CSV table of C-alpha atoms in Angstrom, one decimal:
chain,number,residue,atom,x,y,z
K,27,UNK,CA,0.1,0.1,0.1
K,28,UNK,CA,2.2,2.9,-1.3
K,29,UNK,CA,-0.6,5.4,0.1
K,30,UNK,CA,0.0,4.7,3.4
K,31,UNK,CA,1.1,8.2,4.7
K,32,UNK,CA,-1.8,9.6,3.3
K,33,UNK,CA,-3.9,7.1,4.4
K,34,UNK,CA,-2.7,7.2,8.0
K,35,UNK,CA,-3.4,11.1,7.6
K,36,UNK,CA,-6.9,10.7,6.5
K,37,UNK,CA,-7.9,7.8,9.2
K,38,UNK,CA,-6.7,10.8,11.4
K,39,UNK,CA,-8.8,13.3,10.2
K,40,UNK,CA,-11.4,10.9,10.3
K,41,UNK,CA,-11.4,10.5,13.7
K,42,UNK,CA,-11.1,14.3,14.7
K,43,UNK,CA,-14.4,14.9,12.5
K,44,UNK,CA,-16.2,12.6,14.8
K,45,UNK,CA,-14.7,14.1,17.7
K,46,UNK,CA,-16.0,17.4,15.8
K,47,UNK,CA,-19.6,15.9,15.9
K,48,UNK,CA,-18.9,14.2,19.4
K,49,UNK,CA,-18.7,17.9,20.8
K,50,UNK,CA,-21.7,19.2,18.5
K,51,UNK,CA,-23.9,16.5,20.1
K,52,UNK,CA,-22.7,16.8,23.4
K,53,UNK,CA,-23.4,20.4,23.2
K,54,UNK,CA,-26.7,20.1,21.7
K,55,UNK,CA,-27.1,17.8,25.0
K,56,UNK,CA,-26.2,20.6,27.6
K,57,UNK,CA,-27.8,22.9,26.1
K,58,UNK,CA,-31.1,21.4,26.0
K,59,UNK,CA,-30.4,20.4,29.5
K,60,UNK,CA,-29.5,24.0,30.5
K,61,UNK,CA,-32.7,25.3,28.6
K,62,UNK,CA,-35.4,23.0,30.8
K,63,UNK,CA,-33.5,24.5,33.8
K,64,UNK,CA,-33.9,28.0,33.2
K,65,UNK,CA,-37.0,27.6,31.1
K,66,UNK,CA,-35.6,29.2,28.4
K,67,UNK,CA,-37.9,28.7,25.1
K,68,UNK,CA,-35.8,30.6,23.2
K,69,UNK,CA,-33.3,28.1,23.2
K,70,UNK,CA,-35.2,25.2,22.1
K,71,UNK,CA,-35.9,26.1,18.7
K,72,UNK,CA,-32.1,27.0,18.4
K,73,UNK,CA,-31.3,23.5,19.2
K,74,UNK,CA,-33.9,21.9,16.9
K,75,UNK,CA,-32.3,24.1,14.4
K,76,UNK,CA,-28.9,23.0,14.9
K,77,UNK,CA,-29.3,19.6,14.6
K,78,UNK,CA,-29.1,19.9,10.9
K,79,UNK,CA,-25.2,20.7,11.1
K,80,UNK,CA,-25.0,17.6,12.8
K,81,UNK,CA,-26.6,15.7,10.3
K,82,UNK,CA,-24.4,16.9,7.3
K,83,UNK,CA,-21.5,16.2,9.3
K,84,UNK,CA,-22.6,12.6,9.8
K,85,UNK,CA,-23.2,12.7,6.0
K,86,UNK,CA,-19.9,13.8,5.3
K,87,UNK,CA,-18.2,10.8,8.0
K,88,UNK,CA,-20.2,8.5,6.2
K,89,UNK,CA,-19.1,9.9,2.6
K,90,UNK,CA,-15.2,10.0,3.9
K,91,UNK,CA,-15.4,6.7,5.5
K,92,UNK,CA,-17.1,5.0,2.3
K,93,UNK,CA,-14.3,6.4,0.1
K,94,UNK,CA,-11.4,5.4,2.7
K,95,UNK,CA,-12.7,1.7,1.8
K,96,UNK,CA,-13.4,1.9,-1.8
K,97,UNK,CA,-9.8,3.4,-2.5
K,98,UNK,CA,-7.7,1.8,0.5
K,99,UNK,CA,-9.4,-1.6,0.7
K,100,UNK,CA,-8.4,-2.0,4.1
K,101,UNK,CA,-7.9,-4.8,6.4
K,102,UNK,CA,-7.6,-5.8,10.4
K,103,UNK,CA,-7.2,-2.6,12.6
K,104,UNK,CA,-7.4,0.0,9.6
K,105,UNK,CA,-10.8,-1.5,8.7
K,106,UNK,CA,-12.3,-1.6,12.3
K,107,UNK,CA,-11.2,2.1,12.6
K,108,UNK,CA,-13.2,3.0,9.9
K,109,UNK,CA,-16.4,0.8,10.9
K,110,UNK,CA,-16.1,1.8,14.0
K,111,UNK,CA,-16.1,5.4,12.3
K,112,UNK,CA,-19.2,4.9,11.0
K,113,UNK,CA,-21.1,3.0,13.9
K,114,UNK,CA,-20.0,5.9,16.1
K,115,UNK,CA,-21.3,8.7,13.9
K,116,UNK,CA,-24.2,6.9,13.4
K,117,UNK,CA,-24.8,6.7,17.2
K,118,UNK,CA,-23.8,10.5,17.5
K,119,UNK,CA,-26.5,11.7,15.4
K,120,UNK,CA,-28.8,9.5,17.0
K,121,UNK,CA,-27.8,11.3,20.3
K,122,UNK,CA,-28.1,14.6,18.2
K,123,UNK,CA,-31.7,13.6,17.3
K,124,UNK,CA,-32.7,12.6,21.4
K,125,UNK,CA,-31.6,16.3,22.2
K,126,UNK,CA,-33.9,17.5,19.5
K,127,UNK,CA,-36.6,15.0,21.0
K,128,UNK,CA,-35.8,16.8,24.5
K,129,UNK,CA,-36.3,19.9,23.4
K,130,UNK,CA,-39.6,19.3,21.6
K,131,UNK,CA,-41.0,17.5,24.7
K,132,UNK,CA,-40.4,20.6,26.6
K,133,UNK,CA,-41.8,22.9,24.3
K,134,UNK,CA,-44.9,21.1,24.9
K,135,UNK,CA,-44.6,21.4,28.6
K,136,UNK,CA,-45.8,25.0,29.4
K,137,UNK,CA,-45.6,24.7,33.1
K,138,UNK,CA,-42.0,23.2,34.0
K,139,UNK,CA,-42.1,24.8,37.6
K,140,UNK,CA,-45.0,22.6,38.2
K,141,UNK,CA,-42.4,19.6,38.5
K,142,UNK,CA,-39.7,21.3,40.4
K,143,UNK,CA,-39.8,19.0,43.5
K,144,UNK,CA,-38.8,16.1,40.5
K,145,UNK,CA,-36.7,18.1,38.4
K,146,UNK,CA,-33.6,17.5,40.6
K,147,UNK,CA,-33.9,14.3,40.1
K,148,UNK,CA,-34.4,14.3,36.6
K,149,UNK,CA,-30.7,16.7,36.4
K,150,UNK,CA,-29.3,14.2,38.5
K,151,UNK,CA,-29.9,11.5,35.8
K,152,UNK,CA,-28.9,13.7,33.3
K,153,UNK,CA,-25.5,14.9,34.9
K,154,UNK,CA,-24.7,11.1,34.7
K,155,UNK,CA,-25.3,10.9,31.5
K,156,UNK,CA,-23.7,13.6,30.4
K,157,UNK,CA,-20.4,12.5,32.0
K,158,UNK,CA,-20.8,9.7,29.9
K,159,UNK,CA,-20.6,11.3,26.7
K,160,UNK,CA,-18.4,13.3,27.9
K,161,UNK,CA,-15.3,10.4,28.8
K,162,UNK,CA,-17.0,8.5,26.0
K,163,UNK,CA,-15.7,10.6,23.6
K,164,UNK,CA,-12.4,11.1,25.1
K,165,UNK,CA,-12.0,7.1,25.4
K,166,UNK,CA,-12.6,7.0,21.8
K,167,UNK,CA,-10.2,9.8,21.4
K,168,UNK,CA,-7.6,7.5,23.2
K,169,UNK,CA,-8.3,3.8,22.5
K,170,UNK,CA,-8.9,3.7,26.0
K,171,UNK,CA,-10.4,0.4,26.7
K,172,UNK,CA,-10.5,0.1,30.1
K,173,UNK,CA,-12.2,3.6,30.5
K,174,UNK,CA,-14.8,2.3,28.0
K,175,UNK,CA,-15.8,-0.5,30.1
K,176,UNK,CA,-15.9,1.9,33.6
K,177,UNK,CA,-18.4,4.1,31.1
K,178,UNK,CA,-20.9,1.3,30.3
K,179,UNK,CA,-21.2,0.4,34.2
K,180,UNK,CA,-22.7,4.0,34.7
K,181,UNK,CA,-25.4,2.9,32.4
K,182,UNK,CA,-26.5,0.6,35.3
K,183,UNK,CA,-26.8,3.7,37.2
K,184,UNK,CA,-28.5,5.8,34.6
K,185,UNK,CA,-31.1,2.8,34.0
K,186,UNK,CA,-32.2,2.9,37.6
K,187,UNK,CA,-32.2,6.4,38.3
K,188,UNK,CA,-34.8,6.3,35.4
K,189,UNK,CA,-36.6,3.6,36.7
K,190,UNK,CA,-37.1,5.4,40.4
K,191,UNK,CA,-37.8,8.9,38.1
K,192,UNK,CA,-40.8,7.2,36.2
K,193,UNK,CA,-42.1,6.1,39.5
K,194,UNK,CA,-42.0,9.0,41.2
K,195,UNK,CA,-43.7,11.1,39.1
K,196,UNK,CA,-46.2,8.7,37.9
K,197,UNK,CA,-47.3,9.0,41.6
K,198,UNK,CA,-48.8,12.3,40.4
K,199,UNK,CA,-52.5,12.6,41.0
K,200,UNK,CA,-53.6,13.0,37.4
K,201,UNK,CA,-56.9,15.2,37.6
K,202,UNK,CA,-56.7,17.4,34.1
K,203,UNK,CA,-55.7,16.5,30.7
K,204,UNK,CA,-53.1,19.1,31.0
K,205,UNK,CA,-51.4,17.3,34.1
K,206,UNK,CA,-51.6,14.2,31.9
K,207,UNK,CA,-49.6,15.8,29.3
K,208,UNK,CA,-47.4,17.5,31.4
K,209,UNK,CA,-46.3,14.2,33.1
K,210,UNK,CA,-46.3,12.1,29.8
K,211,UNK,CA,-43.1,14.8,28.3
K,212,UNK,CA,-41.4,14.5,31.7
K,213,UNK,CA,-41.4,10.8,31.3
K,214,UNK,CA,-40.4,11.2,27.7
K,215,UNK,CA,-37.5,13.5,28.3
K,216,UNK,CA,-36.5,10.9,31.3
K,217,UNK,CA,-36.5,8.5,28.6
K,218,UNK,CA,-34.9,10.2,26.1
K,219,UNK,CA,-31.8,11.0,28.6
K,220,UNK,CA,-32.0,7.3,29.4
K,221,UNK,CA,-31.4,6.3,25.7
K,222,UNK,CA,-28.6,8.7,25.4
K,223,UNK,CA,-26.9,6.9,28.4
K,224,UNK,CA,-27.5,3.7,26.2
K,225,UNK,CA,-26.0,5.1,23.1
K,226,UNK,CA,-22.9,5.8,25.0
K,227,UNK,CA,-22.8,2.5,25.9
K,228,UNK,CA,-23.2,1.5,22.8
K,229,UNK,CA,-19.8,3.9,21.8
K,230,UNK,CA,-18.0,2.3,24.7
K,231,UNK,CA,-18.5,-1.3,23.1
K,232,UNK,CA,-17.3,-0.1,19.8
K,233,UNK,CA,-14.2,1.4,21.2
K,234,UNK,CA,-13.6,-1.9,22.6
K,235,UNK,CA,-13.9,-3.7,18.8
K,236,UNK,CA,-11.9,-1.0,17.5
K,237,UNK,CA,-9.2,-1.7,19.7
K,238,UNK,CA,-9.0,-5.4,20.7
K,239,UNK,CA,-11.4,-6.8,17.5
K,240,UNK,CA,-14.1,-8.2,20.1
K,241,UNK,CA,-17.1,-7.8,20.0
K,242,UNK,CA,-18.6,-7.2,23.8
K,243,UNK,CA,-22.1,-6.7,25.1
K,244,UNK,CA,-21.8,-4.1,27.5
K,245,UNK,CA,-25.1,-3.7,28.9
Z,6,UNK,CA,-22.6,-44.8,30.9
Z,7,UNK,CA,-25.8,-45.8,29.5
Z,8,UNK,CA,-25.9,-47.4,26.0
Z,9,UNK,CA,-26.9,-44.7,24.2
Z,10,UNK,CA,-24.0,-42.2,25.7
Z,11,UNK,CA,-21.8,-45.1,24.6
Z,12,UNK,CA,-22.8,-44.8,21.5
Z,13,UNK,CA,-22.6,-41.2,21.2
Z,14,UNK,CA,-19.3,-41.3,22.7
Z,15,UNK,CA,-17.9,-43.4,19.9
Z,16,UNK,CA,-19.5,-41.5,17.1
Z,17,UNK,CA,-18.1,-38.2,18.4
Z,18,UNK,CA,-14.7,-40.0,18.3
Z,19,UNK,CA,-15.2,-41.6,15.0
Z,20,UNK,CA,-15.7,-37.9,13.8
Z,21,UNK,CA,-12.8,-36.6,15.3
Z,22,UNK,CA,-10.8,-39.1,14.3
Z,23,UNK,CA,-12.5,-38.0,10.6
Z,24,UNK,CA,-11.5,-34.4,11.1
Z,25,UNK,CA,-7.9,-35.2,11.7
Z,26,UNK,CA,-8.0,-37.5,9.0
Z,27,UNK,CA,-9.4,-34.7,6.6
Z,28,UNK,CA,-7.9,-31.7,8.1
Z,29,UNK,CA,-4.3,-31.9,6.3
Z,30,UNK,CA,-3.1,-33.8,3.1
Z,31,UNK,CA,0.3,-32.0,3.6
Z,32,UNK,CA,2.1,-31.5,6.9
Z,33,UNK,CA,5.3,-29.8,7.1
Z,34,UNK,CA,7.0,-30.6,10.1
Z,35,UNK,CA,10.6,-28.8,11.1
Z,36,UNK,CA,11.2,-28.3,7.7
Z,37,UNK,CA,14.4,-26.3,7.1
Z,38,UNK,CA,16.0,-25.4,3.8
Z,39,UNK,CA,19.6,-23.9,3.0
Z,40,UNK,CA,20.6,-22.0,-0.3
Z,41,UNK,CA,24.3,-22.8,0.5
Z,42,UNK,CA,24.8,-21.1,3.5
Z,43,UNK,CA,21.5,-18.9,3.3
Z,44,UNK,CA,18.8,-20.5,5.5
Z,45,UNK,CA,15.7,-19.8,3.6
Z,46,UNK,CA,13.0,-21.6,5.6
Z,47,UNK,CA,13.3,-22.4,9.2
Z,48,UNK,CA,11.4,-24.5,11.3
Z,49,UNK,CA,8.6,-24.5,9.1
Z,50,UNK,CA,5.4,-26.5,10.6
Z,51,UNK,CA,2.3,-26.2,8.5
Z,52,UNK,CA,-0.7,-28.6,8.0
Z,53,UNK,CA,-2.2,-27.8,4.8
Z,54,UNK,CA,-6.0,-28.8,4.6
Z,55,UNK,CA,-7.6,-31.2,2.4
Z,56,UNK,CA,-9.8,-29.5,-0.3
Z,57,UNK,CA,-9.4,-25.9,0.7
Z,58,UNK,CA,-7.2,-22.9,-0.7
Z,59,UNK,CA,-4.3,-22.0,1.6
Z,60,UNK,CA,-2.5,-18.6,0.8
Z,61,UNK,CA,0.9,-18.2,1.6
Z,62,UNK,CA,1.5,-14.4,2.1
Z,63,UNK,CA,4.9,-12.2,2.8
Z,64,UNK,CA,7.5,-9.9,1.5
Z,65,UNK,CA,9.4,-10.8,-1.0
Z,66,UNK,CA,12.1,-13.1,-0.2
Z,67,UNK,CA,10.6,-14.4,2.9
Z,68,UNK,CA,10.3,-18.0,1.4
Z,69,UNK,CA,6.6,-18.4,0.8
Z,70,UNK,CA,8.0,-19.5,-3.1
Z,71,UNK,CA,10.4,-21.8,-1.9
Z,72,UNK,CA,8.3,-23.8,0.1
Z,73,UNK,CA,5.8,-24.0,-2.5
Z,74,UNK,CA,8.5,-25.2,-4.8
Z,75,UNK,CA,9.8,-28.0,-2.1
Z,76,UNK,CA,6.3,-29.1,-1.8
Z,77,UNK,CA,7.0,-31.0,-4.9
Z,78,UNK,CA,10.5,-31.0,-4.5
Z,79,UNK,CA,11.4,-28.8,-7.5
Z,80,UNK,CA,13.5,-26.9,-5.5
Z,81,UNK,CA,16.3,-29.8,-5.6
Z,82,UNK,CA,17.0,-28.6,-9.3
Z,83,UNK,CA,18.8,-25.9,-7.6
Z,84,UNK,CA,22.0,-27.6,-6.9
Z,85,UNK,CA,23.3,-26.2,-3.7
Z,86,UNK,CA,19.9,-26.7,-1.6
Z,87,UNK,CA,20.1,-28.8,1.5
Z,88,UNK,CA,16.6,-30.0,3.3
Z,89,UNK,CA,16.6,-31.0,6.5
Z,90,UNK,CA,12.6,-31.9,8.7
Z,91,UNK,CA,9.9,-33.6,6.8
Z,92,UNK,CA,6.8,-32.8,4.4
Z,93,UNK,CA,4.5,-35.8,4.8
Z,94,UNK,CA,1.7,-35.7,2.1
Z,95,UNK,CA,-0.6,-38.9,3.0
Z,96,UNK,CA,1.5,-39.5,5.8
Z,97,UNK,CA,4.6,-40.3,4.0
Z,98,UNK,CA,7.7,-38.4,3.9
Z,99,UNK,CA,8.4,-37.0,0.2
Z,100,UNK,CA,11.7,-36.6,1.1
Z,101,UNK,CA,12.1,-40.8,1.7
Z,102,UNK,CA,14.2,-42.4,-1.1
Z,103,UNK,CA,11.3,-44.3,-1.9
Z,104,UNK,CA,9.2,-41.9,-3.1
Z,105,UNK,CA,8.8,-41.7,-7.2
Z,106,UNK,CA,9.4,-37.8,-8.3
Z,107,UNK,CA,7.3,-38.2,-11.1
Z,108,UNK,CA,4.5,-39.7,-9.4
Z,109,UNK,CA,4.9,-36.9,-6.6
Z,110,UNK,CA,4.9,-34.1,-9.2
Z,111,UNK,CA,2.1,-35.1,-10.9
Z,112,UNK,CA,-0.1,-35.8,-8.0
Z,113,UNK,CA,1.2,-32.3,-6.9
Z,114,UNK,CA,0.8,-29.9,-9.9
Z,115,UNK,CA,2.3,-26.5,-10.4
Z,116,UNK,CA,1.1,-23.4,-12.0
Z,117,UNK,CA,3.6,-20.4,-12.4
Z,118,UNK,CA,3.5,-16.5,-12.0
Z,119,UNK,CA,3.9,-16.4,-16.0
Z,120,UNK,CA,1.7,-18.4,-18.0
Z,121,UNK,CA,4.0,-21.1,-20.1
Z,122,UNK,CA,2.3,-22.7,-22.7
Z,123,UNK,CA,4.4,-25.1,-24.7
Z,124,UNK,CA,4.6,-23.9,-28.1
Z,125,UNK,CA,2.2,-26.7,-29.1
Z,126,UNK,CA,-1.5,-27.1,-30.2
Z,127,UNK,CA,-3.9,-26.4,-27.6
Z,128,UNK,CA,-4.7,-30.1,-28.0
Z,129,UNK,CA,-1.1,-31.4,-27.6
Z,130,UNK,CA,-0.5,-29.3,-24.5
Z,131,UNK,CA,-3.1,-30.8,-22.4
Z,132,UNK,CA,-2.4,-34.3,-23.8
Z,133,UNK,CA,1.4,-33.7,-22.9
Z,134,UNK,CA,1.4,-34.9,-19.4
Z,135,UNK,CA,-0.9,-38.2,-20.5
Z,136,UNK,CA,1.2,-39.0,-22.7
Z,137,UNK,CA,4.5,-38.8,-20.7
Z,138,UNK,CA,2.3,-41.1,-18.7
Z,139,UNK,CA,1.4,-43.7,-21.4
Z,140,UNK,CA,-1.6,-42.6,-22.4
Z,141,UNK,CA,-1.5,-43.1,-26.3
Z,142,UNK,CA,-5.1,-43.6,-27.7
Z,143,UNK,CA,-6.4,-40.8,-29.1
Z,144,UNK,CA,-10.0,-41.2,-28.0
Z,145,UNK,CA,-8.9,-41.5,-24.4
Z,146,UNK,CA,-6.7,-38.3,-25.1
Z,147,UNK,CA,-9.9,-36.3,-26.6
Z,148,UNK,CA,-11.7,-37.3,-23.6
Z,149,UNK,CA,-9.0,-35.8,-21.2
Z,150,UNK,CA,-8.2,-32.6,-23.2
Z,151,UNK,CA,-12.2,-31.6,-22.9
Z,152,UNK,CA,-12.2,-32.8,-19.1
Z,153,UNK,CA,-9.4,-30.8,-18.4
Z,154,UNK,CA,-10.7,-27.9,-20.5
Z,155,UNK,CA,-14.0,-27.8,-18.9
Z,156,UNK,CA,-12.8,-28.1,-15.5
Z,157,UNK,CA,-10.5,-24.7,-16.3
Z,158,UNK,CA,-13.5,-23.3,-17.9
Z,159,UNK,CA,-11.7,-22.9,-21.0
Z,160,UNK,CA,-13.9,-25.2,-23.3
Z,161,UNK,CA,-16.0,-23.2,-24.9
Z,162,UNK,CA,-13.7,-20.7,-25.8
Z,163,UNK,CA,-11.7,-23.0,-27.8
Z,164,UNK,CA,-13.3,-26.2,-28.5
Z,165,UNK,CA,-13.6,-25.4,-32.3
Z,166,UNK,CA,-10.0,-24.6,-32.7
Z,167,UNK,CA,-7.7,-27.1,-30.4
Z,168,UNK,CA,-5.6,-27.8,-33.2
Z,169,UNK,CA,-4.3,-23.9,-33.1
Z,170,UNK,CA,-1.3,-22.8,-31.1
Z,171,UNK,CA,-1.4,-22.1,-27.7
Z,172,UNK,CA,0.4,-19.2,-28.2
Z,173,UNK,CA,-1.9,-17.6,-29.7
Z,174,UNK,CA,-4.5,-17.3,-26.6
Z,175,UNK,CA,-4.7,-14.4,-24.5
Z,176,UNK,CA,-2.6,-14.1,-21.4
Z,177,UNK,CA,-5.9,-15.0,-18.9
Z,178,UNK,CA,-6.5,-18.0,-21.6
Z,179,UNK,CA,-3.0,-19.0,-21.2
Z,180,UNK,CA,-3.0,-19.2,-17.7
Z,181,UNK,CA,-6.3,-21.1,-17.5
Z,182,UNK,CA,-4.5,-23.4,-20.0
Z,183,UNK,CA,-1.5,-24.0,-18.1
Z,184,UNK,CA,-4.3,-25.2,-15.1
Z,185,UNK,CA,-6.0,-27.6,-17.5
Z,186,UNK,CA,-2.8,-28.8,-18.2
Z,187,UNK,CA,-2.0,-29.6,-14.5
Z,188,UNK,CA,-5.3,-30.6,-13.9
Z,189,UNK,CA,-5.1,-33.6,-17.1
Z,190,UNK,CA,-2.4,-35.8,-15.0
Z,191,UNK,CA,-5.0,-35.8,-12.1
Z,192,UNK,CA,-3.2,-34.2,-9.4
Z,193,UNK,CA,-4.6,-33.9,-5.6
Z,194,UNK,CA,-2.6,-30.6,-5.0
Z,195,UNK,CA,-2.2,-28.1,-7.1
Z,196,UNK,CA,0.7,-25.5,-6.2
Z,197,UNK,CA,0.2,-21.6,-7.7
Z,198,UNK,CA,3.0,-19.5,-7.2
Z,199,UNK,CA,1.5,-15.9,-7.9
Z,200,UNK,CA,-0.9,-17.2,-10.6
Z,201,UNK,CA,-2.6,-13.9,-11.7
Z,202,UNK,CA,0.0,-11.7,-11.2
Z,203,UNK,CA,0.7,-11.2,-15.3
Z,204,UNK,CA,-3.0,-11.2,-16.1
Z,205,UNK,CA,-5.8,-8.1,-16.3
Z,206,UNK,CA,-7.9,-7.7,-13.6
Z,207,UNK,CA,-11.3,-9.7,-15.7
Z,208,UNK,CA,-8.5,-12.7,-16.4
Z,209,UNK,CA,-7.7,-12.7,-12.6
Z,210,UNK,CA,-11.5,-12.8,-12.0
Z,211,UNK,CA,-11.8,-15.5,-14.2
Z,212,UNK,CA,-8.6,-17.6,-12.4
Z,213,UNK,CA,-10.0,-16.9,-9.1
Z,214,UNK,CA,-13.1,-18.2,-9.5
Z,215,UNK,CA,-11.8,-21.3,-11.1
Z,216,UNK,CA,-10.0,-21.6,-7.7
Z,217,UNK,CA,-13.2,-21.5,-6.3
Z,218,UNK,CA,-14.3,-24.2,-8.1
Z,219,UNK,CA,-11.4,-26.6,-8.2
Z,220,UNK,CA,-11.4,-26.6,-4.4
Z,221,UNK,CA,-14.4,-29.1,-4.5
Z,222,UNK,CA,-11.8,-31.4,-5.9
Z,223,UNK,CA,-8.3,-30.1,-5.2
Z,224,UNK,CA,-6.1,-29.2,-2.3
Z,225,UNK,CA,-4.9,-25.7,-3.6
Z,226,UNK,CA,-1.7,-24.0,-2.0
Z,227,UNK,CA,-1.3,-20.4,-3.5
Z,228,UNK,CA,1.7,-17.9,-3.2
Z,229,UNK,CA,0.4,-14.1,-4.1
Z,230,UNK,CA,1.8,-10.8,-3.5
Z,231,UNK,CA,-2.3,-9.6,-4.1
Z,232,UNK,CA,-3.5,-9.6,-0.3
Z,233,UNK,CA,-7.0,-8.7,-1.3
Z,234,UNK,CA,-6.7,-11.9,-3.3
Z,235,UNK,CA,-5.4,-13.6,-0.4
Z,236,UNK,CA,-8.8,-12.5,1.8
Z,237,UNK,CA,-11.0,-13.1,-1.4
Z,238,UNK,CA,-9.9,-16.5,-2.3
Z,239,UNK,CA,-8.5,-18.8,0.5
Z,240,UNK,CA,-9.6,-20.3,3.6
Z,241,UNK,CA,-6.3,-20.4,5.5
Z,242,UNK,CA,-3.9,-17.8,5.1
Z,243,UNK,CA,0.0,-19.0,6.3
Z,244,UNK,CA,2.0,-15.2,7.1
Z,245,UNK,CA,5.8,-15.9,6.2
Z,246,UNK,CA,8.3,-13.4,7.1
Z,247,UNK,CA,12.3,-14.3,6.9
Z,248,UNK,CA,11.4,-17.9,6.4
Z,249,UNK,CA,9.4,-18.5,9.3
Z,250,UNK,CA,5.9,-18.8,9.5
Z,251,UNK,CA,4.6,-15.9,12.0
Z,252,UNK,CA,1.4,-17.2,11.9
Z,253,UNK,CA,-1.3,-19.3,10.4
Z,254,UNK,CA,-4.8,-19.4,11.0
Z,255,UNK,CA,-8.5,-19.2,9.2
Z,256,UNK,CA,-8.2,-16.1,6.4
Z,257,UNK,CA,-11.2,-14.5,8.0
Z,258,UNK,CA,-9.1,-14.1,11.4
Z,259,UNK,CA,-6.0,-12.9,9.9
Z,260,UNK,CA,-7.4,-10.4,7.7
Z,261,UNK,CA,-10.1,-9.4,10.5
Z,262,UNK,CA,-8.1,-9.7,13.6
Z,263,UNK,CA,-4.4,-11.2,13.6
Z,264,UNK,CA,-2.8,-12.4,16.6
Z,265,UNK,CA,0.7,-11.4,15.6
Z,266,UNK,CA,1.9,-7.5,15.4
Z,267,UNK,CA,4.0,-8.1,12.2
Z,268,UNK,CA,1.3,-9.8,10.5
Z,269,UNK,CA,-1.0,-7.0,11.3
Z,270,UNK,CA,1.5,-4.3,10.6
Z,271,UNK,CA,2.4,-6.3,7.2
Z,272,UNK,CA,-1.5,-6.9,6.2
Z,273,UNK,CA,-1.9,-3.3,7.2
Z,274,UNK,CA,0.8,-2.1,4.9
Z,275,UNK,CA,3.0,-0.8,7.5
Z,276,UNK,CA,6.1,-2.6,5.9
Z,277,UNK,CA,6.9,-5.0,3.2
């Protein structure tokens, strides 16, 4: 493979683009959480609008990865790098979509203050997830298998927090249509956060595959 | 132990024995080879599976072609060669003094890098080997020629011009003719030394498809510099480096997740 040097540079570029995609998605998630906390309705629209950039970057990564496979015919670890880039970029794009779903659900809630008692639990769960997100991106950048395994363990904590949260909001006495809608949207938001943690776990699994060539179902 | 358990155990044992028997047709054991003072093969231990394609890859000068030529003892045509160790073919060491070289080379045929048809007709090229083995009857030779050309996928292209010179065929056709010539003496093992390196992509594809068909009846060992080719057509791959076998495993494993770092570095183009 005479193009080795160029190929390595292109693999590095691919990873950098995924890090960029990761930071965009991470920011969308952080922004939606802050907006929920501050009831910043204007921010929701901005988050929804920004998702287009996430989608187009994912498409760009897909195209680059496909071209690399076609032109360089990679094998072994080189091939895994590219396959994992495709997988992780698709997981990240889904996280971006979930941040948008959260923003839309929050838009449908017009009396967020009503839930102040429960919001801290939701935010605690979100903070854990957000930490997973940050750490899994660093682990991907560094190819850190041990960290990837550790991150996946946190998913259990998020799942548990999600279960408890849903249980607690379903104790709210629903006596009108509006309250029912509010509780439903709150449950959706929690569900989306839990899904984001699942995607972080997926990414952790892909990191292990990239480094070791073995697939692990971490959660 | 119940009667049924005993039967099951016996069957398992039998199928296990069968697996071992079926598994390797050629096994190199502690094989060393020197060209004068230069050691070209170092303690090679390889089990070549029957009716499968085994690819040998490695950088130039790693000993892969030497190994191939050792399997039918052609390497001994080089006067300064010294060999120790065994290559067992059906359990018999091919270096044993009782082994008949002509028989060995018809059982273990070879196809070379550059197509090398004889400057004879297509028919005579294929009939050459059987004639050497004493087959004289025209009807029988005609049958062998057709069968071999069909097996190498060349029959439909040449059936109307069997009397014409083989040198008039295209490079790809010539190579398939050489494969047909090799099949005409009914070998069990076919050694191929970079058989497509002189061919265009379309002829390469035809030869690769042919190899896939041939493994139903023959055991094939192919030396190739084209790693994608090894990945495409072989079941097992051996990676040679500096006269040694660094790694020998299923091709899927070698090209997705090799065990040895040197294999990984070679197949990903980090050296070689």
